[in-house]
Coordinates of C-alpha atoms in Angstrom, one line a residue:
M1 CA 17.0 9.7 -15.3
N2 CA 17.8 11.9 -12.2
K3 CA 21.2 11.7 -11.1
L4 CA 20.3 11.4 -7.5
T5 CA 17.2 9.4 -7.2
G6 CA 16.8 7.3 -10.5
P7 CA 13.2 7.6 -11.9
L8 CA 12.0 10.6 -9.9
R9 CA 8.5 11.6 -11.3
K10 CA 7.9 15.4 -11.2
I11 CA 4.5 16.7 -10.9
N12 CA 4.9 20.4 -12.0
T13 CA 2.2 22.9 -11.3
E14 CA 3.8 26.1 -12.2
Q15 CA 1.9 26.2 -15.6
K16 CA -1.5 26.3 -13.6
L17 CA -1.1 29.5 -11.6
L18 CA -4.4 30.7 -12.8
R19 CA -6.2 27.7 -11.6
P20 CA -7.6 27.6 -8.0
L21 CA -5.0 27.0 -5.2
Q22 CA -6.5 23.5 -4.8
V23 CA -4.3 22.5 -7.7
W24 CA -1.0 22.4 -5.4
E25 CA -2.7 20.2 -3.2
T26 CA -4.0 17.8 -6.0
A27 CA -0.5 18.0 -7.4
C28 CA 0.8 16.8 -3.9
Y29 CA -1.8 14.0 -3.9
A30 CA -0.7 13.0 -7.4
A31 CA 2.9 13.0 -6.5
S32 CA 2.5 10.8 -3.4
A33 CA 0.4 8.3 -5.4
V34 CA 3.3 8.0 -7.7
G35 CA 5.6 7.1 -4.8
Y36 CA 3.1 4.4 -3.8
L37 CA 2.7 3.0 -7.2
T38 CA 6.5 2.9 -8.1
G39 CA 8.2 2.7 -4.8
R40 CA 10.3 5.9 -5.5
P41 CA 9.2 9.3 -4.4
G42 CA 7.2 11.5 -6.7
A43 CA 8.5 15.1 -6.7
C44 CA 6.1 18.0 -6.4
L45 CA 7.1 21.5 -7.1
V46 CA 5.2 24.3 -5.6
V47 CA 5.4 28.2 -5.4
S48 CA 6.1 30.0 -2.0
G49 CA 3.7 30.9 0.5
P50 CA 0.0 29.8 -0.2
G51 CA 1.5 27.3 -2.8
L52 CA 3.3 25.6 -0.1
L53 CA 0.5 26.1 2.3
H54 CA -1.8 24.1 0.2
A55 CA 0.5 21.4 -0.5
L56 CA 0.9 20.6 3.3
G57 CA -2.6 18.6 2.8
G58 CA -1.0 16.4 0.4
M59 CA 2.3 16.1 2.7
A60 CA 0.2 15.1 5.6
N61 CA -1.8 12.5 3.6
A62 CA 1.6 11.2 2.4
N63 CA 2.7 10.9 5.7
M64 CA -0.1 9.2 7.3
N65 CA -0.3 6.8 4.3
C66 CA 3.5 5.9 4.5
W67 CA 4.0 7.0 1.0
P68 CA 7.5 8.4 -0.2
L69 CA 7.1 12.2 -1.5
I70 CA 9.5 15.0 -2.2
V71 CA 8.1 18.5 -2.3
I72 CA 10.3 21.2 -3.4
G73 CA 9.0 24.7 -2.5
G74 CA 10.0 28.2 -3.7
S75 CA 10.4 30.7 -0.8
S76 CA 11.4 34.4 -0.3
D77 CA 14.9 35.7 -0.8
R78 CA 17.0 35.2 2.3
N79 CA 18.1 38.8 2.6
Q80 CA 14.4 40.0 2.8
E81 CA 13.4 37.5 5.8
T82 CA 11.5 39.3 8.6
K83 CA 10.9 42.2 6.4
G84 CA 7.6 41.3 5.0
A85 CA 9.0 39.8 1.8
F86 CA 6.6 38.5 -1.0
Q87 CA 4.8 35.5 0.2
E88 CA 7.1 35.2 3.1
F89 CA 6.2 32.3 5.5
P90 CA 8.0 30.0 7.9
Q91 CA 7.9 27.1 5.3
V92 CA 10.8 24.9 6.8
E93 CA 9.3 25.0 10.3
A94 CA 5.7 24.6 9.1
C95 CA 6.6 21.4 7.2
R96 CA 8.1 19.7 10.0
L97 CA 4.7 18.8 11.4
Y98 CA 3.9 17.0 8.0
S99 CA 7.2 15.4 7.1
K100 CA 9.9 13.1 8.0
F101 CA 12.5 15.6 6.8
S102 CA 12.4 19.4 6.4
A103 CA 15.3 21.6 5.4
R104 CA 16.8 24.6 3.3
P105 CA 20.2 23.9 1.7
S106 CA 22.7 26.4 3.0
S107 CA 24.1 26.9 -0.6
L108 CA 23.8 25.9 -4.0
E109 CA 26.8 23.8 -3.2
A110 CA 24.7 21.8 -0.6
I111 CA 21.7 21.2 -2.8
P112 CA 22.6 17.7 -4.0
A113 CA 23.5 16.4 -0.6
V114 CA 20.1 17.8 0.7
I115 CA 18.2 16.2 -2.1
E116 CA 19.9 12.8 -1.5
K117 CA 19.0 13.0 2.2
A118 CA 15.5 13.9 1.4
V119 CA 15.0 10.8 -0.9
R120 CA 16.7 8.7 1.5
F121 CA 14.4 9.8 4.3
S122 CA 11.4 9.4 2.1
I123 CA 11.8 5.6 1.5
Y124 CA 14.0 4.4 4.4
G125 CA 12.2 3.1 7.4
R126 CA 8.5 4.1 7.3
P127 CA 8.0 5.8 3.9
G128 CA 6.8 9.3 4.0
A129 CA 6.9 13.1 2.9
C130 CA 10.0 15.3 2.8
Y131 CA 10.3 19.0 2.2
V132 CA 13.3 21.1 0.6
D133 CA 13.1 24.7 0.5
M134 CA 14.6 26.9 -2.3
P135 CA 15.2 30.7 -1.5
G136 CA 14.3 33.0 -4.6
D137 CA 17.8 34.4 -4.6
F138 CA 19.1 30.9 -5.4
V139 CA 17.5 31.1 -8.8
N140 CA 20.0 33.5 -10.3
Q141 CA 23.1 32.7 -8.5
Q142 CA 26.1 31.2 -9.9
V143 CA 28.3 28.6 -8.5
N144 CA 31.9 27.1 -9.2
K145 CA 31.1 23.8 -10.7
S146 CA 34.1 22.1 -8.9
S147 CA 32.7 23.4 -5.5
V148 CA 29.4 21.4 -5.9
K149 CA 29.2 18.5 -3.5
Y150 CA 27.8 15.8 -5.8
V151 CA 26.2 12.7 -4.1
K152 CA 25.7 9.4 -5.5
C153 CA 22.1 8.1 -5.6
C154 CA 21.1 6.5 -2.3
L155 CA 20.9 2.7 -2.2
S156 CA 17.7 1.1 -2.3
P157 CA 16.1 0.7 1.3
P158 CA 17.8 -2.0 3.4
V159 CA 15.6 -5.2 4.0
S160 CA 15.4 -6.0 7.5
T161 CA 14.2 -9.5 9.0
A162 CA 12.5 -10.1 12.2
E163 CA 14.2 -11.9 15.2
P164 CA 14.0 -15.7 14.8
S165 CA 12.7 -16.0 18.3
A166 CA 10.0 -13.6 17.5
V167 CA 9.2 -15.6 14.4
S168 CA 9.0 -18.9 16.5
E169 CA 6.7 -17.2 18.8
A170 CA 4.4 -16.0 16.1
A171 CA 4.3 -19.4 14.5
S172 CA 3.5 -21.2 17.9
V173 CA 0.6 -18.6 18.8
L174 CA -0.8 -19.2 15.3
A175 CA -0.6 -23.0 15.5
H176 CA -2.6 -22.8 18.9
S177 CA -5.4 -20.8 17.2
S178 CA -9.0 -22.2 16.5
Q179 CA -10.2 -19.1 14.7
P180 CA -7.3 -17.5 12.9
L181 CA -7.5 -14.5 10.5
L182 CA -4.8 -12.9 8.4
I183 CA -5.3 -8.9 7.6
I184 CA -3.5 -7.6 4.6
G185 CA -2.8 -3.8 4.8
K186 CA -1.5 -1.5 2.2
G187 CA 2.2 -1.7 3.8
A188 CA 2.0 -5.3 2.5
A189 CA 1.1 -3.8 -1.0
Y190 CA 3.7 -1.1 -1.0
S191 CA 6.5 -3.9 0.2
R192 CA 5.5 -5.6 -3.0
A193 CA 4.9 -8.7 -0.8
E194 CA 2.1 -10.5 -2.9
N195 CA 4.1 -13.4 -3.9
S196 CA 4.8 -14.5 -0.5
I197 CA 1.5 -13.7 1.1
R198 CA -0.1 -15.7 -1.7
K199 CA 2.2 -18.6 -0.7
L200 CA 1.3 -18.1 2.9
V201 CA -2.6 -18.2 2.3
D202 CA -2.4 -21.0 0.0
Q203 CA 0.0 -23.4 1.8
C204 CA -1.6 -22.5 5.3
G205 CA -5.2 -22.4 4.3
L206 CA -5.6 -19.1 6.2
P207 CA -8.9 -17.0 5.8
F208 CA -7.8 -13.2 5.0
L209 CA -9.4 -10.0 5.0
P210 CA -7.8 -7.0 3.1
T211 CA -7.9 -3.4 4.2
P212 CA -9.1 -0.9 1.4
M213 CA -5.7 -0.6 -0.4
G214 CA -4.5 -4.1 0.8
K215 CA -7.2 -5.4 -1.9
G216 CA -5.4 -7.2 -4.7
V217 CA -2.4 -8.2 -2.7
V218 CA -4.3 -11.6 -2.9
P219 CA -7.0 -11.5 -5.3
D220 CA -10.3 -10.6 -4.1
N221 CA -11.9 -13.8 -5.8
H222 CA -9.5 -16.1 -4.0
P223 CA -11.6 -18.6 -2.1
N224 CA -10.0 -17.7 1.2
C225 CA -11.1 -14.0 0.9
V226 CA -13.5 -13.5 3.8
A227 CA -14.2 -9.6 3.0
A228 CA -18.0 -10.4 2.5
A229 CA -17.9 -11.3 6.2
R230 CA -15.9 -8.7 7.6
S231 CA -17.7 -8.1 10.7
R232 CA -18.1 -11.7 11.6
A233 CA -14.3 -12.3 11.0
L234 CA -13.0 -9.6 13.1
Q235 CA -15.3 -9.9 16.0
H236 CA -14.7 -13.5 16.5
A237 CA -11.2 -14.3 15.5
D238 CA -8.9 -15.5 18.2
V239 CA -5.5 -14.9 16.6
I240 CA -5.0 -12.1 13.8
I241 CA -1.8 -11.7 11.8
L242 CA -1.5 -7.9 10.6
L243 CA 0.6 -7.7 7.7
G244 CA 1.4 -4.0 7.1
A245 CA -1.9 -3.0 8.7
R246 CA -2.3 -0.7 11.5
L247 CA -4.8 -0.8 14.6
N248 CA -6.1 2.4 13.8
W249 CA -9.7 3.6 13.3
I250 CA -9.7 1.6 10.0
L251 CA -9.6 -1.6 12.2
H252 CA -11.4 -0.1 15.4
F253 CA -8.1 0.1 17.4
G254 CA -8.2 -3.7 18.0
L255 CA -10.7 -3.2 20.9
P256 CA -14.0 -4.6 21.8
P257 CA -16.7 -4.7 20.6
R258 CA -15.3 -5.1 17.3
F259 CA -12.8 -7.8 18.5
Q260 CA -12.7 -10.3 21.4
P261 CA -11.3 -9.0 24.5
N262 CA -8.6 -11.8 24.6
V263 CA -8.0 -11.7 20.8
K264 CA -4.2 -12.3 20.2
F265 CA -2.5 -10.0 17.5
I266 CA 0.9 -10.8 15.8
Q267 CA 1.9 -7.8 14.4
V268 CA 4.4 -7.6 11.4
D269 CA 5.5 -4.0 10.5
I270 CA 8.4 -1.9 9.4
C271 CA 8.1 0.7 11.9
A272 CA 9.0 -0.4 15.7
E273 CA 7.0 2.5 17.2
E274 CA 3.8 0.8 15.6
L275 CA 4.2 -2.5 17.3
G276 CA 2.1 -2.6 20.4
N277 CA 0.1 0.4 19.5
N278 CA -3.5 0.2 21.2
V279 CA -3.1 -3.3 22.0
R280 CA -0.2 -5.2 23.4
P281 CA 0.9 -8.2 20.6
A282 CA 1.2 -11.6 21.5
A283 CA 4.0 -11.7 19.1
A284 CA 5.8 -8.7 17.5
L285 CA 7.9 -9.1 14.0
L286 CA 9.8 -5.9 13.2
G287 CA 10.9 -5.9 9.6
D288 CA 10.2 -5.8 5.8
I289 CA 6.7 -7.5 5.3
N290 CA 8.0 -9.4 2.3
A291 CA 10.9 -10.7 4.1
V292 CA 9.3 -11.6 7.3
T293 CA 6.4 -13.1 5.5
D294 CA 8.9 -15.5 4.1
Q295 CA 10.4 -16.2 7.5
L296 CA 6.9 -17.0 9.0
L297 CA 6.1 -19.2 6.1
E298 CA 9.5 -21.2 6.4
Q299 CA 8.7 -21.9 10.2
L300 CA 5.0 -22.9 9.7
V301 CA 6.1 -25.4 6.8
L302 CA 8.9 -26.8 9.1
M303 CA 6.0 -27.3 11.7
K304 CA 3.8 -28.9 9.0
W305 CA 0.9 -26.7 10.1
K306 CA -2.0 -26.0 7.9
Y307 CA -5.3 -24.6 9.1
P308 CA -7.9 -27.2 8.1
S309 CA -10.8 -26.0 5.7
Y310 CA -13.6 -28.0 7.7
T311 CA -13.6 -26.2 10.7
E312 CA -16.6 -24.5 12.4
W313 CA -14.9 -21.3 12.0
W314 CA -14.7 -21.8 8.3
K315 CA -18.4 -22.8 8.4
G316 CA -19.6 -19.8 10.2
L317 CA -17.6 -17.5 7.7
R318 CA -18.8 -19.1 4.7
E319 CA -22.5 -18.9 6.0
K320 CA -22.2 -15.2 6.9
M321 CA -20.8 -14.6 3.4
K322 CA -23.5 -16.3 1.7
I323 CA -26.1 -14.4 3.8
N324 CA -24.5 -11.0 3.0
D325 CA -24.1 -12.1 -0.6
E326 CA -27.7 -12.7 -0.7
M327 CA -28.6 -9.5 0.7
T328 CA -26.5 -7.8 -1.9
K329 CA -27.8 -9.5 -4.8
A330 CA -31.5 -8.4 -3.5
L331 CA -30.4 -4.8 -3.8
V332 CA -28.7 -5.3 -7.2
L333 CA -31.7 -6.8 -8.9
Q334 CA -34.1 -3.8 -7.7
K335 CA -35.7 -2.6 -11.0
S336 CA -36.8 0.8 -9.6
L337 CA -35.6 4.0 -10.8
P338 CA -33.5 6.0 -10.0
M339 CA -30.9 3.3 -9.3
N340 CA -29.4 2.5 -6.1
Y341 CA -25.7 2.2 -5.2
Y342 CA -25.6 -1.7 -5.7
T343 CA -27.2 -1.8 -9.0
V344 CA -24.8 0.6 -10.5
F345 CA -21.9 -1.0 -9.1
H346 CA -23.1 -4.4 -10.4
H347 CA -23.2 -3.1 -13.9
V348 CA -19.8 -1.4 -13.6
R349 CA -18.2 -4.5 -12.5
E350 CA -19.2 -6.3 -15.4
F351 CA -17.4 -3.9 -17.8
L352 CA -14.3 -3.3 -15.7
P353 CA -11.0 -4.9 -17.1
T354 CA -9.4 -7.0 -14.5
D355 CA -6.2 -5.0 -14.5
C356 CA -7.5 -1.4 -14.4
I357 CA -6.7 0.7 -11.6
L358 CA -9.4 1.6 -9.6
V359 CA -9.4 5.1 -7.9
S360 CA -12.4 5.8 -5.4
E361 CA -13.6 8.5 -3.1
G362 CA -16.7 9.6 -1.4
A363 CA -18.9 8.4 1.7
N364 CA -21.0 5.4 0.4
T365 CA -19.6 5.4 -3.0
M366 CA -16.2 4.6 -1.6
D367 CA -17.6 2.3 1.1
I368 CA -19.9 0.2 -1.2
G369 CA -17.6 0.4 -4.2
R370 CA -14.8 -1.2 -2.1
I371 CA -17.2 -4.3 -1.6
M372 CA -18.6 -4.4 -5.0
L373 CA -15.7 -3.8 -7.3
P374 CA -13.1 -6.4 -7.0
N375 CA -9.4 -6.1 -7.3
Y376 CA -7.0 -9.0 -8.7
H377 CA -3.8 -7.3 -8.6
P378 CA -1.7 -5.4 -6.0
R379 CA -1.5 -1.4 -5.8
H380 CA -4.7 -1.3 -8.1
R381 CA -6.8 0.6 -5.8
L382 CA -6.2 4.1 -4.5
D383 CA -8.8 5.7 -2.1
A384 CA -9.2 8.3 0.7
G385 CA -6.6 6.1 2.9
T386 CA -5.6 6.3 6.6
F387 CA -6.3 10.1 6.7
A388 CA -9.8 9.7 5.0
T389 CA -8.9 12.5 2.6
M390 CA -11.6 13.9 0.3
G391 CA -10.4 15.5 -2.9
V392 CA -7.6 13.0 -3.7
G393 CA -9.4 11.0 -6.2
L394 CA -8.5 13.1 -9.5
G395 CA -5.0 13.7 -8.4
F396 CA -4.7 9.9 -7.8
A397 CA -6.1 9.2 -11.2
I398 CA -3.9 11.5 -13.1
A399 CA -0.8 10.0 -11.2
A400 CA -2.0 6.5 -11.9
A401 CA -2.6 7.4 -15.6
M402 CA 1.0 8.8 -15.9
V403 CA 2.7 5.6 -14.4
V404 CA 0.6 3.3 -16.6
K405 CA 1.4 5.3 -19.8
D406 CA 5.0 4.5 -19.2
Q407 CA 4.5 0.9 -18.1
T408 CA 1.5 -0.5 -19.6
P409 CA 0.0 1.9 -22.1
E410 CA -3.1 -0.2 -22.7
Q411 CA -4.1 -0.2 -18.9
R412 CA -7.1 1.9 -18.0
V413 CA -7.6 3.9 -14.9
I414 CA -11.2 4.0 -13.6
C415 CA -11.9 6.7 -11.2
V416 CA -15.1 6.3 -9.1
E417 CA -16.3 9.6 -7.3
G418 CA -19.3 10.6 -5.3
D419 CA -20.7 13.9 -6.6
S420 CA -19.5 15.6 -3.4
A421 CA -16.1 14.1 -3.6
F422 CA -15.8 15.1 -7.4
G423 CA -16.5 18.6 -6.3
F424 CA -13.2 19.0 -4.6
S425 CA -11.1 18.6 -7.5
G426 CA -13.4 18.4 -10.5
M427 CA -11.6 21.2 -12.5
E428 CA -8.7 18.6 -13.0
V429 CA -10.7 17.0 -15.8
E430 CA -8.7 19.7 -17.8
T431 CA -5.4 18.3 -16.9
I432 CA -6.8 14.8 -17.9
C433 CA -8.0 16.1 -21.2
R434 CA -4.8 18.2 -21.8
Y435 CA -2.7 15.3 -21.6
N436 CA -5.2 12.8 -23.1
L437 CA -5.0 10.5 -19.8
P438 CA -6.4 7.1 -19.9
V439 CA -9.1 8.0 -17.5
I440 CA -12.7 7.0 -17.1
I441 CA -14.7 9.1 -14.3
I442 CA -17.8 7.8 -13.0
V443 CA -19.5 10.1 -10.7
V444 CA -22.1 8.2 -8.7
N445 CA -24.7 11.4 -8.2
N446 CA -27.1 11.4 -5.4
N447 CA -27.4 15.1 -5.2
G448 CA -25.7 15.4 -1.9
I449 CA -23.4 14.4 0.9
Y450 CA -24.7 10.7 1.9
N451 CA -28.2 11.9 0.9
G452 CA -29.6 14.6 -1.3
L453 CA -33.2 15.8 -2.5
D454 CA -34.8 14.9 -5.7
A455 CA -35.6 17.7 -8.4
N456 CA -39.3 17.9 -7.3
T457 CA -38.6 18.4 -3.6
W458 CA -36.0 21.0 -4.5
K459 CA -38.5 22.8 -6.7
E460 CA -40.9 22.9 -3.8
I461 CA -38.1 24.4 -1.5
L462 CA -37.5 27.1 -4.1
E463 CA -41.1 28.0 -4.2
S464 CA -41.7 28.2 -0.7
G465 CA -38.9 30.3 0.4
E466 CA -35.0 30.7 0.8
P467 CA -33.2 27.4 -0.1
A468 CA -30.3 28.4 2.4
A469 CA -32.9 28.4 5.2
L470 CA -34.9 25.5 4.1
A471 CA -32.5 22.9 2.4
P472 CA -30.5 20.6 4.5
P473 CA -26.7 21.6 4.4
A474 CA -25.6 18.3 3.0
C475 CA -27.8 18.7 -0.2
L476 CA -26.3 19.6 -3.5
L477 CA -27.9 21.1 -6.7
P478 CA -30.2 18.2 -8.1
N479 CA -29.3 16.6 -11.2
S480 CA -26.2 18.3 -11.8
H481 CA -24.5 17.9 -15.3
Y482 CA -20.9 17.2 -14.2
E483 CA -20.4 15.4 -17.5
Q484 CA -20.6 18.7 -19.1
I485 CA -17.3 19.7 -17.8
M486 CA -15.6 16.9 -19.3
S487 CA -17.2 17.5 -22.7
T488 CA -16.1 21.5 -22.3
F489 CA -12.5 20.3 -22.3
G490 CA -12.7 17.8 -25.3
G491 CA -13.6 14.7 -23.5
K492 CA -16.5 12.4 -23.6
G493 CA -19.5 13.1 -21.1
Y494 CA -22.6 10.9 -20.7
F495 CA -25.7 11.6 -18.5
V496 CA -27.0 8.4 -17.3
Q497 CA -30.3 7.5 -15.6
T498 CA -31.0 3.9 -16.3
P499 CA -28.9 0.6 -16.5
E500 CA -29.2 0.4 -20.1
E501 CA -27.7 4.0 -20.4
L502 CA -25.0 3.2 -17.8
R503 CA -24.1 0.0 -19.9
S504 CA -23.9 1.7 -23.0
A505 CA -21.7 4.5 -21.6
L506 CA -19.4 2.2 -20.1
K507 CA -19.0 0.2 -23.3
A508 CA -18.4 3.3 -25.3
S509 CA -15.9 4.7 -22.8
L510 CA -13.9 1.6 -22.7
A511 CA -13.8 1.5 -26.6
E512 CA -12.6 4.9 -26.9
K513 CA -8.9 4.8 -25.9
Q514 CA -7.8 8.1 -27.3
V515 CA -10.3 10.4 -25.3
P516 CA -11.2 10.5 -21.6
S517 CA -14.6 10.3 -20.4
L518 CA -16.8 11.3 -17.5
I519 CA -20.2 9.2 -16.8
N520 CA -22.5 11.1 -14.6
V521 CA -24.9 8.3 -13.1
M522 CA -27.9 9.6 -11.4
I523 CA -29.1 7.4 -8.3
D524 CA -31.7 7.6 -5.8
P525 CA -31.0 10.4 -3.5
Q526 CA -32.0 8.4 -0.5
S527 CA -30.2 5.2 -1.4
N528 CA -27.7 4.0 1.4
R529 CA -25.8 1.0 2.5
K530 CA -27.2 -2.1 3.6
Q531 CA -27.9 -2.5 7.3
Q532 CA -24.4 -3.0 9.1
D533 CA -23.7 -4.9 12.3
F534 CA -21.6 -1.9 13.5
H535 CA -21.2 1.8 12.5
W536 CA -18.2 2.2 10.4
L537 CA -16.5 4.7 12.9
T538 CA -15.7 3.4 16.4
R539 CA -16.3 5.7 19.3
S540 CA -14.9 4.6 22.5
N541 CA -14.4 6.0 26.2
M542 CA -11.4 4.1 26.5

């Protein structure tokens, strides 16, 4: 138990100095995921210079995701500054761009106060990353114990509620809507608002749409979930409540053509600066998502308002969901080999424990997996997030596994990776095996980024000339045996090409609770998402 922070999880990378520098970035991703999953900052220890530089990616990712994180970095001796000291770098200044707080204690005596401030900044207001710099000459210094400025652990973040007038305005706007929609973001998951949001959905009959990491705040199998009609819901809603979701690129900035020009947004957010970003809200509720949701529900109950289930809006959403589900089913049932994404995820879905933590990254792997692999519990999905960061998967899986080993030892972590995404941090399977973590990695392997080439086409390229000149740059080596990396370190590896082999590998992996595993699933290199109404990335001249 840490005197200043309570259960502060430490992700220590010192023992991995011979590994690639990617390790510090992965460790930082892991520590930030601990912060999201537990509500207390994870701590990432890094060495000076290049160690700290490679942690900046993890710090930026934590800041963009609004996850609490403490990075503690070594640095060169203070009396050698400006002399070209070993790994000398302006670390405090560099970290200010990627954190809420960046400082170097002025003395050993000041360390407790600086750490307390870093912890407080990381969890108060909008959570984020903080950096504390430790000069090399601190290591061997001694200090008089009586002169140390001990500081008590900071209190839990204060819970703020919205102005009553803003709550009344929001309830009035919602009550006058004909096509309402509730969007649940990962901010709602972080604030532990699942119980209050579930009551809001149930008592008011609202259709809801989760953002990727908002999945599970209300279970995906809830009858009011309209994720299967996402584009229709966004494009035609006239009033949208945003609970811890931001109008950034993920929600297409709240602008046409993805939204109605006159749509009314009710924003609920912990950060005042986020209110009115890109679109002026019809009502702005500043405060803790959980507390404000309770306020809004109380007001709606007093008004005796509930959205009817028989409206044309509900009818249109259900029809669109049925059409999309049928299109997905047709892809699932395709018998041709190699398999497509939908067939793979259909079989994976049948075996997944309902309480597993899903980690996912990649391009189509992540996007299609988000649709096909349900979440039933909050904070049980981790992916590329707001910063759309590739390389987070195995770090997140390690963090999730460490958390569940402490809290629910029987729980499993399922890490679903595209083959390109796996390449960013694949060597972290050694860490998973070294600590015998309850992780199953599924690599959905299409031989490339978005699309690759089959083995026969690759052979023709090799026979006709230089691959560097003839092969598309997004292609990877066909049929790479990633499962052998896991086997090398003592885990179980499976090379899968058919649905039967996939089911057998999943069954064996879930039955084996003592050894991590990796299932390398070969799919059609040209497999893709089903036709979308809109491109995933909004581009606008506005």
